[in-house]
Amino acid sequence: MRTLLLLTAATALVPPHTTIRPPSSVGMTAGGLDGTKIFEALECFSQHSGLCVVVKYGGHAMSDERAAECFAQDIVLMQKLGVRPVVVHGGGPQIGDMLKRLNTTSQFIDGLRVTDAATVKVSEMVLCGSINKQISAAISRLGGRALGLSGKDDSLIVADKLVKERLNEKGNVVEIVDLGFVGEPAEVNAKLLNDVLDDGRIPVVAPIAAGRNGETFSVNADTAAGAVAEALKASRLLLLTDVTGVLDANMELIQRITPSSADALVKEGIIKGGMIPKLQTAVQAVNNGCGGAAIVDGRIDHAVLEELFSDEGAGTLVVA
Ligand code: X2W
């Protein structure tokens, strides 16, 4: 049973033109509000009050207008309730669409786009010029003071070229793959983000990073969000995706897992495909000072609030 009572209670905090749609059953009983659920929500909420929560918002989730509206509402409400939200967004499908319009394509290796000099210009244009402004505007329309940034602004994210190793079955390096202008975050300017947050604004970060020699690097958005969460020692990293969460060998949702158990599931081959880098990002963030990292089903309305403000959450939580 989910607890979104806070949504109901906080409706008054949201501008009058905004409609909040809490699931009708949540936090309610036949006779009215459920006290246990109220307690649960407030208890969960108190764990994050005054702390940073980094939310990775992926390109797939953006295509659903209703989900996009719920996402923006969640971010605004979180801040009003005293949490310090930071949004890091993706835009992979949108980059793909633009490349298609330009009559070109790109190849992916292990979930990373091979990004040559021409492609990184397109990635920057789409992520920083279009998507970043779209998200900032959506949050601002709901009364949040979103500030769009890229990793290149005030060296928010400095990256090195990613050295991608291809391993054989024994785990030995057999090849170094050149992915072009794909970066690996090396430094995150946490002070800049904290200054923006202290000023009551919500940073919205595009995963385009500055190289040390003037290059522009494209960074996988999950990786960028993980690096930001580590630098801020965030109380939560939420990776919004379009699946239920991490599934075990019986295809059942794992609600909570430790970093070492998550590593073991990957090694045993139970976790497959695109979930591997996501789970590894979550594990790394938790091992490096983030309070917990959740892989959350972004298709659920108000998934962000559900994850933060209910015991059950809305996906899989990696926590030490
Ligand atoms: C990604 C950046 C965007 C991204 C790309 O070019 O697609 C690399 O793969 P999603 O929506 O989260 O997939 N960069 C190097 O990660 O967006």
Short mmCIF file of C-alpha atoms and ligand atoms in Angstrom, two decimals:
data_model
loop_
_atom_site.label_atom_id
_atom_site.label_comp_id
_atom_site.label_asym_id
_atom_site.label_seq_id
_atom_site.Cartn_x
_atom_site.Cartn_y
_atom_site.Cartn_z
CA MET A 1 0.00 0.00 0.00
CA ARG A 2 1.44 3.34 -0.99
CA THR A 3 1.57 6.49 1.03
CA LEU A 4 1.04 9.68 -0.85
CA LEU A 5 -0.88 11.45 1.81
CA LEU A 6 1.74 14.18 1.70
CA LEU A 7 0.64 14.96 -1.82
CA THR A 8 -2.88 15.48 -0.63
CA ALA A 9 -1.78 17.51 2.35
CA ALA A 10 0.56 19.60 0.28
CA THR A 11 -1.85 20.36 -2.54
CA ALA A 12 -2.36 23.75 -0.96
CA LEU A 13 1.33 24.51 -1.53
CA VAL A 14 1.06 24.11 -5.28
CA PRO A 15 -0.06 27.01 -7.51
CA PRO A 16 -3.81 27.08 -8.16
CA HIS A 17 -3.51 26.19 -11.88
CA THR A 18 -1.78 22.92 -10.95
CA THR A 19 -3.73 19.71 -10.60
CA ILE A 20 -2.26 17.04 -8.34
CA ARG A 21 -3.52 13.52 -8.94
CA PRO A 22 -2.82 11.29 -5.96
CA PRO A 23 -3.99 7.71 -6.44
CA SER A 24 -7.38 7.64 -4.75
CA SER A 25 -6.60 4.79 -2.34
CA VAL A 26 -3.34 6.15 -1.05
CA GLY A 27 -3.11 7.15 2.60
CA MET A 28 -6.86 6.69 2.91
CA THR A 29 -9.16 4.18 4.53
CA ALA A 30 -12.89 3.77 3.99
CA GLY A 31 -13.38 6.04 6.98
CA GLY A 32 -10.87 8.71 5.87
CA LEU A 33 -7.13 9.23 6.29
CA ASP A 34 -5.01 6.33 7.55
CA GLY A 35 -2.96 7.41 10.57
CA THR A 36 -0.41 4.64 10.12
CA LYS A 37 0.24 5.78 6.59
CA ILE A 38 0.55 9.39 7.69
CA PHE A 39 3.12 8.31 10.26
CA GLU A 40 5.02 6.26 7.67
CA ALA A 41 5.15 9.12 5.19
CA LEU A 42 6.32 11.66 7.75
CA GLU A 43 8.89 9.23 9.12
CA CYS A 44 10.29 8.62 5.62
CA PHE A 45 10.16 12.32 4.85
CA SER A 46 12.16 13.24 7.95
CA GLN A 47 15.05 11.07 6.70
CA HIS A 48 15.56 13.32 3.67
CA SER A 49 14.63 16.71 5.07
CA GLY A 50 17.39 19.24 4.36
CA LEU A 51 19.37 16.69 2.31
CA CYS A 52 20.01 16.36 -1.42
CA VAL A 53 18.10 13.92 -3.57
CA VAL A 54 19.46 13.45 -7.09
CA VAL A 55 16.89 12.32 -9.65
CA LYS A 56 17.97 10.93 -13.01
CA TYR A 57 15.24 11.53 -15.55
CA GLY A 58 15.76 9.49 -18.70
CA GLY A 59 14.86 10.29 -22.28
CA HIS A 60 12.35 7.42 -22.57
CA ALA A 61 10.25 8.75 -19.68
CA MET A 62 10.00 12.20 -21.28
CA SER A 63 7.85 11.08 -24.19
CA ASP A 64 4.84 10.45 -21.91
CA GLU A 65 3.28 13.85 -21.29
CA ARG A 66 1.35 12.81 -18.21
CA ALA A 67 4.40 11.18 -16.61
CA ALA A 68 6.45 14.29 -17.44
CA GLU A 69 3.90 16.50 -15.67
CA CYS A 70 3.88 14.19 -12.61
CA PHE A 71 7.67 14.24 -12.55
CA ALA A 72 7.81 18.05 -12.52
CA GLN A 73 5.14 18.14 -9.80
CA ASP A 74 7.15 15.71 -7.67
CA ILE A 75 10.31 17.79 -7.97
CA VAL A 76 8.52 21.01 -7.03
CA LEU A 77 6.73 19.39 -4.12
CA MET A 78 9.92 17.75 -2.79
CA GLN A 79 11.55 21.13 -2.58
CA LYS A 80 8.54 22.68 -0.88
CA LEU A 81 8.72 19.89 1.70
CA GLY A 82 12.33 20.74 2.52
CA VAL A 83 14.29 18.29 0.36
CA ARG A 84 17.06 19.63 -1.92
CA PRO A 85 16.32 18.16 -5.37
CA VAL A 86 18.85 17.99 -8.21
CA VAL A 87 17.69 16.74 -11.60
CA VAL A 88 20.16 15.10 -14.00
CA HIS A 89 18.52 14.27 -17.30
CA GLY A 90 19.17 12.07 -20.30
CA GLY A 91 17.79 12.29 -23.80
CA GLY A 92 19.19 9.31 -25.68
CA PRO A 93 16.10 8.71 -27.87
CA GLN A 94 15.87 12.43 -28.69
CA ILE A 95 19.54 12.47 -29.77
CA GLY A 96 18.77 9.44 -31.95
CA ASP A 97 15.78 11.25 -33.53
CA MET A 98 17.87 14.29 -34.32
CA LEU A 99 20.66 12.19 -35.84
CA LYS A 100 18.04 10.51 -38.02
CA ARG A 101 16.75 13.91 -39.19
CA LEU A 102 20.33 14.74 -40.09
CA ASN A 103 20.52 11.51 -42.09
CA THR A 104 23.08 9.92 -39.85
CA THR A 105 23.10 7.18 -37.23
CA SER A 106 25.18 6.11 -34.27
CA GLN A 107 26.23 2.82 -32.85
CA PHE A 108 26.00 1.73 -29.19
CA ILE A 109 28.61 -0.37 -27.42
CA ASP A 110 27.53 -1.72 -24.01
CA GLY A 111 24.83 0.96 -23.77
CA LEU A 112 27.15 3.84 -24.66
CA ARG A 113 26.78 5.81 -27.87
CA VAL A 114 29.91 5.94 -29.98
CA THR A 115 30.17 9.71 -30.18
CA ASP A 116 32.40 11.24 -32.87
CA ALA A 117 33.14 14.97 -33.19
CA ALA A 118 30.00 15.66 -35.27
CA THR A 119 27.76 13.57 -32.97
CA VAL A 120 28.90 15.26 -29.77
CA LYS A 121 27.77 18.59 -31.27
CA VAL A 122 24.33 17.12 -31.92
CA SER A 123 24.23 15.59 -28.41
CA GLU A 124 25.11 18.94 -26.86
CA MET A 125 22.52 20.76 -28.95
CA VAL A 126 19.73 18.32 -28.07
CA LEU A 127 20.61 17.83 -24.37
CA CYS A 128 21.60 21.39 -23.43
CA GLY A 129 19.65 23.40 -25.99
CA SER A 130 16.37 21.55 -26.10
CA ILE A 131 15.73 19.01 -23.36
CA ASN A 132 17.38 20.92 -20.52
CA LYS A 133 15.22 23.98 -21.25
CA GLN A 134 12.08 21.86 -21.63
CA ILE A 135 12.54 20.35 -18.14
CA SER A 136 13.50 23.66 -16.53
CA ALA A 137 10.43 25.29 -18.08
CA ALA A 138 8.11 22.48 -16.90
CA ILE A 139 9.37 22.82 -13.31
CA SER A 140 9.21 26.61 -13.46
CA ARG A 141 5.62 26.52 -14.78
CA LEU A 142 4.66 24.72 -11.56
CA GLY A 143 6.29 27.35 -9.38
CA GLY A 144 9.76 25.78 -8.97
CA ARG A 145 12.82 27.92 -9.65
CA ALA A 146 14.67 25.57 -11.99
CA LEU A 147 18.11 26.54 -13.22
CA GLY A 148 19.30 24.67 -16.30
CA LEU A 149 23.01 23.86 -16.39
CA SER A 150 25.34 21.58 -18.26
CA GLY A 151 28.52 20.01 -16.97
CA LYS A 152 30.39 22.68 -18.95
CA ASP A 153 28.93 25.58 -16.93
CA ASP A 154 31.44 26.71 -14.30
CA SER A 155 33.11 23.29 -14.78
CA LEU A 156 30.21 21.60 -13.04
CA ILE A 157 31.32 18.22 -14.39
CA VAL A 158 34.91 17.76 -15.60
CA ALA A 159 35.41 14.49 -17.43
CA ASP A 160 38.24 12.44 -18.84
CA LYS A 161 37.89 10.41 -21.99
CA LEU A 162 36.36 7.09 -21.09
CA VAL A 163 38.73 4.19 -21.59
CA LYS A 164 36.42 1.35 -22.50
CA GLU A 165 37.92 -2.04 -22.00
CA ARG A 166 36.55 -5.14 -23.65
CA LEU A 167 37.03 -8.20 -21.47
CA ASN A 168 37.05 -11.86 -22.39
CA GLU A 169 35.16 -14.52 -20.42
CA LYS A 170 38.04 -14.82 -17.95
CA GLY A 171 37.81 -11.09 -17.22
CA ASN A 172 41.06 -10.22 -19.01
CA VAL A 173 41.27 -7.07 -21.15
CA VAL A 174 41.36 -8.05 -24.82
CA GLU A 175 40.78 -4.67 -26.43
CA ILE A 176 40.47 -0.94 -25.70
CA VAL A 177 37.43 0.35 -27.58
CA ASP A 178 37.47 3.96 -28.79
CA LEU A 179 34.06 5.52 -28.13
CA GLY A 180 35.12 9.00 -29.28
CA PHE A 181 33.96 11.93 -27.18
CA VAL A 182 32.46 9.88 -24.37
CA GLY A 183 33.53 11.06 -20.96
CA GLU A 184 33.87 9.64 -17.49
CA PRO A 185 33.22 12.20 -14.72
CA ALA A 186 36.41 13.02 -12.81
CA GLU A 187 35.30 16.07 -10.79
CA VAL A 188 31.92 17.49 -9.85
CA ASN A 189 31.63 21.04 -8.56
CA ALA A 190 29.42 20.32 -5.54
CA LYS A 191 29.77 23.88 -4.26
CA LEU A 192 28.09 25.25 -7.38
CA LEU A 193 25.14 22.91 -6.90
CA ASN A 194 24.91 23.68 -3.19
CA ASP A 195 25.01 27.43 -3.90
CA VAL A 196 22.15 27.03 -6.38
CA LEU A 197 20.19 24.95 -3.85
CA ASP A 198 20.91 27.38 -1.00
CA ASP A 199 19.42 30.09 -3.17
CA GLY A 200 16.16 28.12 -3.38
CA ARG A 201 16.68 27.01 -6.98
CA ILE A 202 16.53 23.52 -8.47
CA PRO A 203 19.56 22.56 -10.59
CA VAL A 204 18.65 20.75 -13.80
CA VAL A 205 21.83 19.23 -15.23
CA ALA A 206 22.49 18.04 -18.79
CA PRO A 207 25.09 15.22 -19.02
CA ILE A 208 27.54 17.12 -21.21
CA ALA A 209 30.91 17.56 -19.52
CA ALA A 210 33.97 19.72 -19.93
CA GLY A 211 37.24 18.05 -20.88
CA ARG A 212 40.50 19.28 -19.36
CA ASN A 213 41.76 20.47 -22.75
CA GLY A 214 38.66 22.22 -23.98
CA GLU A 215 36.91 19.11 -25.31
CA THR A 216 33.22 18.47 -24.96
CA PHE A 217 32.30 15.03 -23.67
CA SER A 218 28.98 13.24 -23.68
CA VAL A 219 28.44 11.30 -20.45
CA ASN A 220 25.88 8.56 -19.97
CA ALA A 221 23.14 10.23 -17.93
CA ASP A 222 23.00 7.50 -15.25
CA THR A 223 26.75 7.82 -14.77
CA ALA A 224 26.51 11.62 -14.55
CA ALA A 225 23.70 11.37 -11.97
CA GLY A 226 25.74 8.88 -9.93
CA ALA A 227 28.76 11.19 -9.91
CA VAL A 228 26.59 14.13 -8.83
CA ALA A 229 24.98 12.06 -6.04
CA GLU A 230 28.41 10.98 -4.78
CA ALA A 231 29.77 14.54 -4.81
CA LEU A 232 26.75 15.87 -2.91
CA LYS A 233 26.64 12.89 -0.52
CA ALA A 234 22.98 12.79 -1.46
CA SER A 235 20.56 10.98 0.81
CA ARG A 236 19.12 9.30 -2.31
CA LEU A 237 19.92 8.78 -5.95
CA LEU A 238 16.79 7.90 -7.90
CA LEU A 239 17.32 6.39 -11.33
CA LEU A 240 13.99 6.62 -13.14
CA THR A 241 13.56 3.97 -15.75
CA ASP A 242 10.84 2.22 -17.72
CA VAL A 243 10.88 -1.15 -15.96
CA THR A 244 9.56 -2.22 -12.56
CA GLY A 245 13.01 -2.41 -10.97
CA VAL A 246 15.57 -5.16 -10.44
CA LEU A 247 14.14 -8.67 -10.76
CA ASP A 248 15.50 -11.80 -9.08
CA ALA A 249 15.95 -15.26 -10.64
CA ASN A 250 12.18 -15.88 -10.28
CA MET A 251 11.40 -12.58 -12.03
CA GLU A 252 10.14 -11.10 -8.77
CA LEU A 253 10.88 -7.51 -7.85
CA ILE A 254 13.71 -7.04 -5.36
CA GLN A 255 12.61 -4.17 -3.13
CA ARG A 256 15.81 -3.74 -1.13
CA ILE A 257 19.34 -5.03 -1.66
CA THR A 258 22.82 -4.38 -0.26
CA PRO A 259 25.67 -3.33 -2.58
CA SER A 260 27.47 -6.66 -2.07
CA SER A 261 24.34 -8.73 -2.83
CA ALA A 262 23.73 -6.61 -5.94
CA ASP A 263 27.30 -7.25 -7.11
CA ALA A 264 26.78 -10.97 -6.54
CA LEU A 265 23.58 -10.99 -8.65
CA VAL A 266 25.47 -9.36 -11.52
CA LYS A 267 28.36 -11.85 -11.23
CA GLU A 268 25.93 -14.79 -11.13
CA GLY A 269 24.38 -13.55 -14.39
CA ILE A 270 20.92 -13.03 -12.84
CA ILE A 271 20.93 -9.35 -13.76
CA LYS A 272 21.17 -8.82 -17.49
CA GLY A 273 21.47 -6.20 -20.22
CA GLY A 274 20.83 -2.53 -19.57
CA MET A 275 20.06 -3.17 -15.90
CA ILE A 276 23.73 -4.06 -15.25
CA PRO A 277 25.21 -0.55 -15.70
CA LYS A 278 22.24 0.98 -13.86
CA LEU A 279 22.68 -1.31 -10.88
CA GLN A 280 26.44 -0.80 -10.93
CA THR A 281 25.91 2.98 -10.90
CA ALA A 282 23.60 2.59 -7.88
CA VAL A 283 26.10 0.34 -6.07
CA GLN A 284 29.00 2.69 -6.76
CA ALA A 285 27.03 5.71 -5.53
CA VAL A 286 26.16 3.93 -2.26
CA ASN A 287 29.74 2.72 -1.80
CA ASN A 288 30.92 6.31 -2.27
CA GLY A 289 28.78 8.12 0.24
CA CYS A 290 25.25 8.32 -1.17
CA GLY A 291 22.70 7.24 1.47
CA GLY A 292 20.82 4.93 -0.89
CA ALA A 293 20.18 4.55 -4.60
CA ALA A 294 16.90 3.37 -6.06
CA ILE A 295 16.02 2.11 -9.51
CA VAL A 296 12.49 3.37 -9.84
CA ASP A 297 9.68 2.70 -12.31
CA GLY A 298 9.21 6.16 -13.79
CA ARG A 299 6.02 5.03 -15.59
CA ILE A 300 4.14 5.12 -12.28
CA ASP A 301 2.55 8.47 -11.52
CA HIS A 302 4.47 10.27 -8.77
CA ALA A 303 7.05 7.48 -8.57
CA VAL A 304 9.61 9.88 -7.10
CA LEU A 305 7.40 10.74 -4.14
CA GLU A 306 6.41 7.11 -3.67
CA GLU A 307 10.02 6.06 -3.47
CA LEU A 308 10.94 8.77 -0.99
CA PHE A 309 7.88 8.85 1.19
CA SER A 310 6.77 5.24 1.58
CA ASP A 311 8.41 2.21 3.20
CA GLU A 312 7.74 0.06 0.17
CA GLY A 313 9.08 2.51 -2.38
CA ALA A 314 8.49 2.26 -6.12
CA GLY A 315 11.30 0.02 -7.30
CA THR A 316 14.55 -1.45 -6.00
CA LEU A 317 16.53 0.34 -3.29
CA VAL A 318 20.26 -0.34 -2.98
CA VAL A 319 21.26 0.51 0.57
CA ALA A 320 24.19 -0.56 2.77
C1 X2W B 1 24.14 9.39 -23.91
C2 X2W B 1 23.68 10.66 -23.22
C3 X2W B 1 22.19 10.73 -23.01
C4 X2W B 1 21.64 9.63 -22.11
C5 X2W B 1 23.62 9.32 -25.38
O1 X2W B 1 24.26 9.84 -26.26
O2 X2W B 1 22.53 8.75 -25.57
C6 X2W B 1 26.27 8.27 -24.14
O3 X2W B 1 25.74 7.19 -24.42
P1 X2W B 1 19.26 8.47 -21.58
O4 X2W B 1 17.93 8.99 -22.00
O5 X2W B 1 19.42 8.43 -20.11
O6 X2W B 1 19.63 7.19 -22.24
N1 X2W B 1 25.57 9.38 -23.90
C7 X2W B 1 27.75 8.37 -24.04
O7 X2W B 1 22.31 8.91 -21.40
O8 X2W B 1 20.27 9.60 -22.13
#
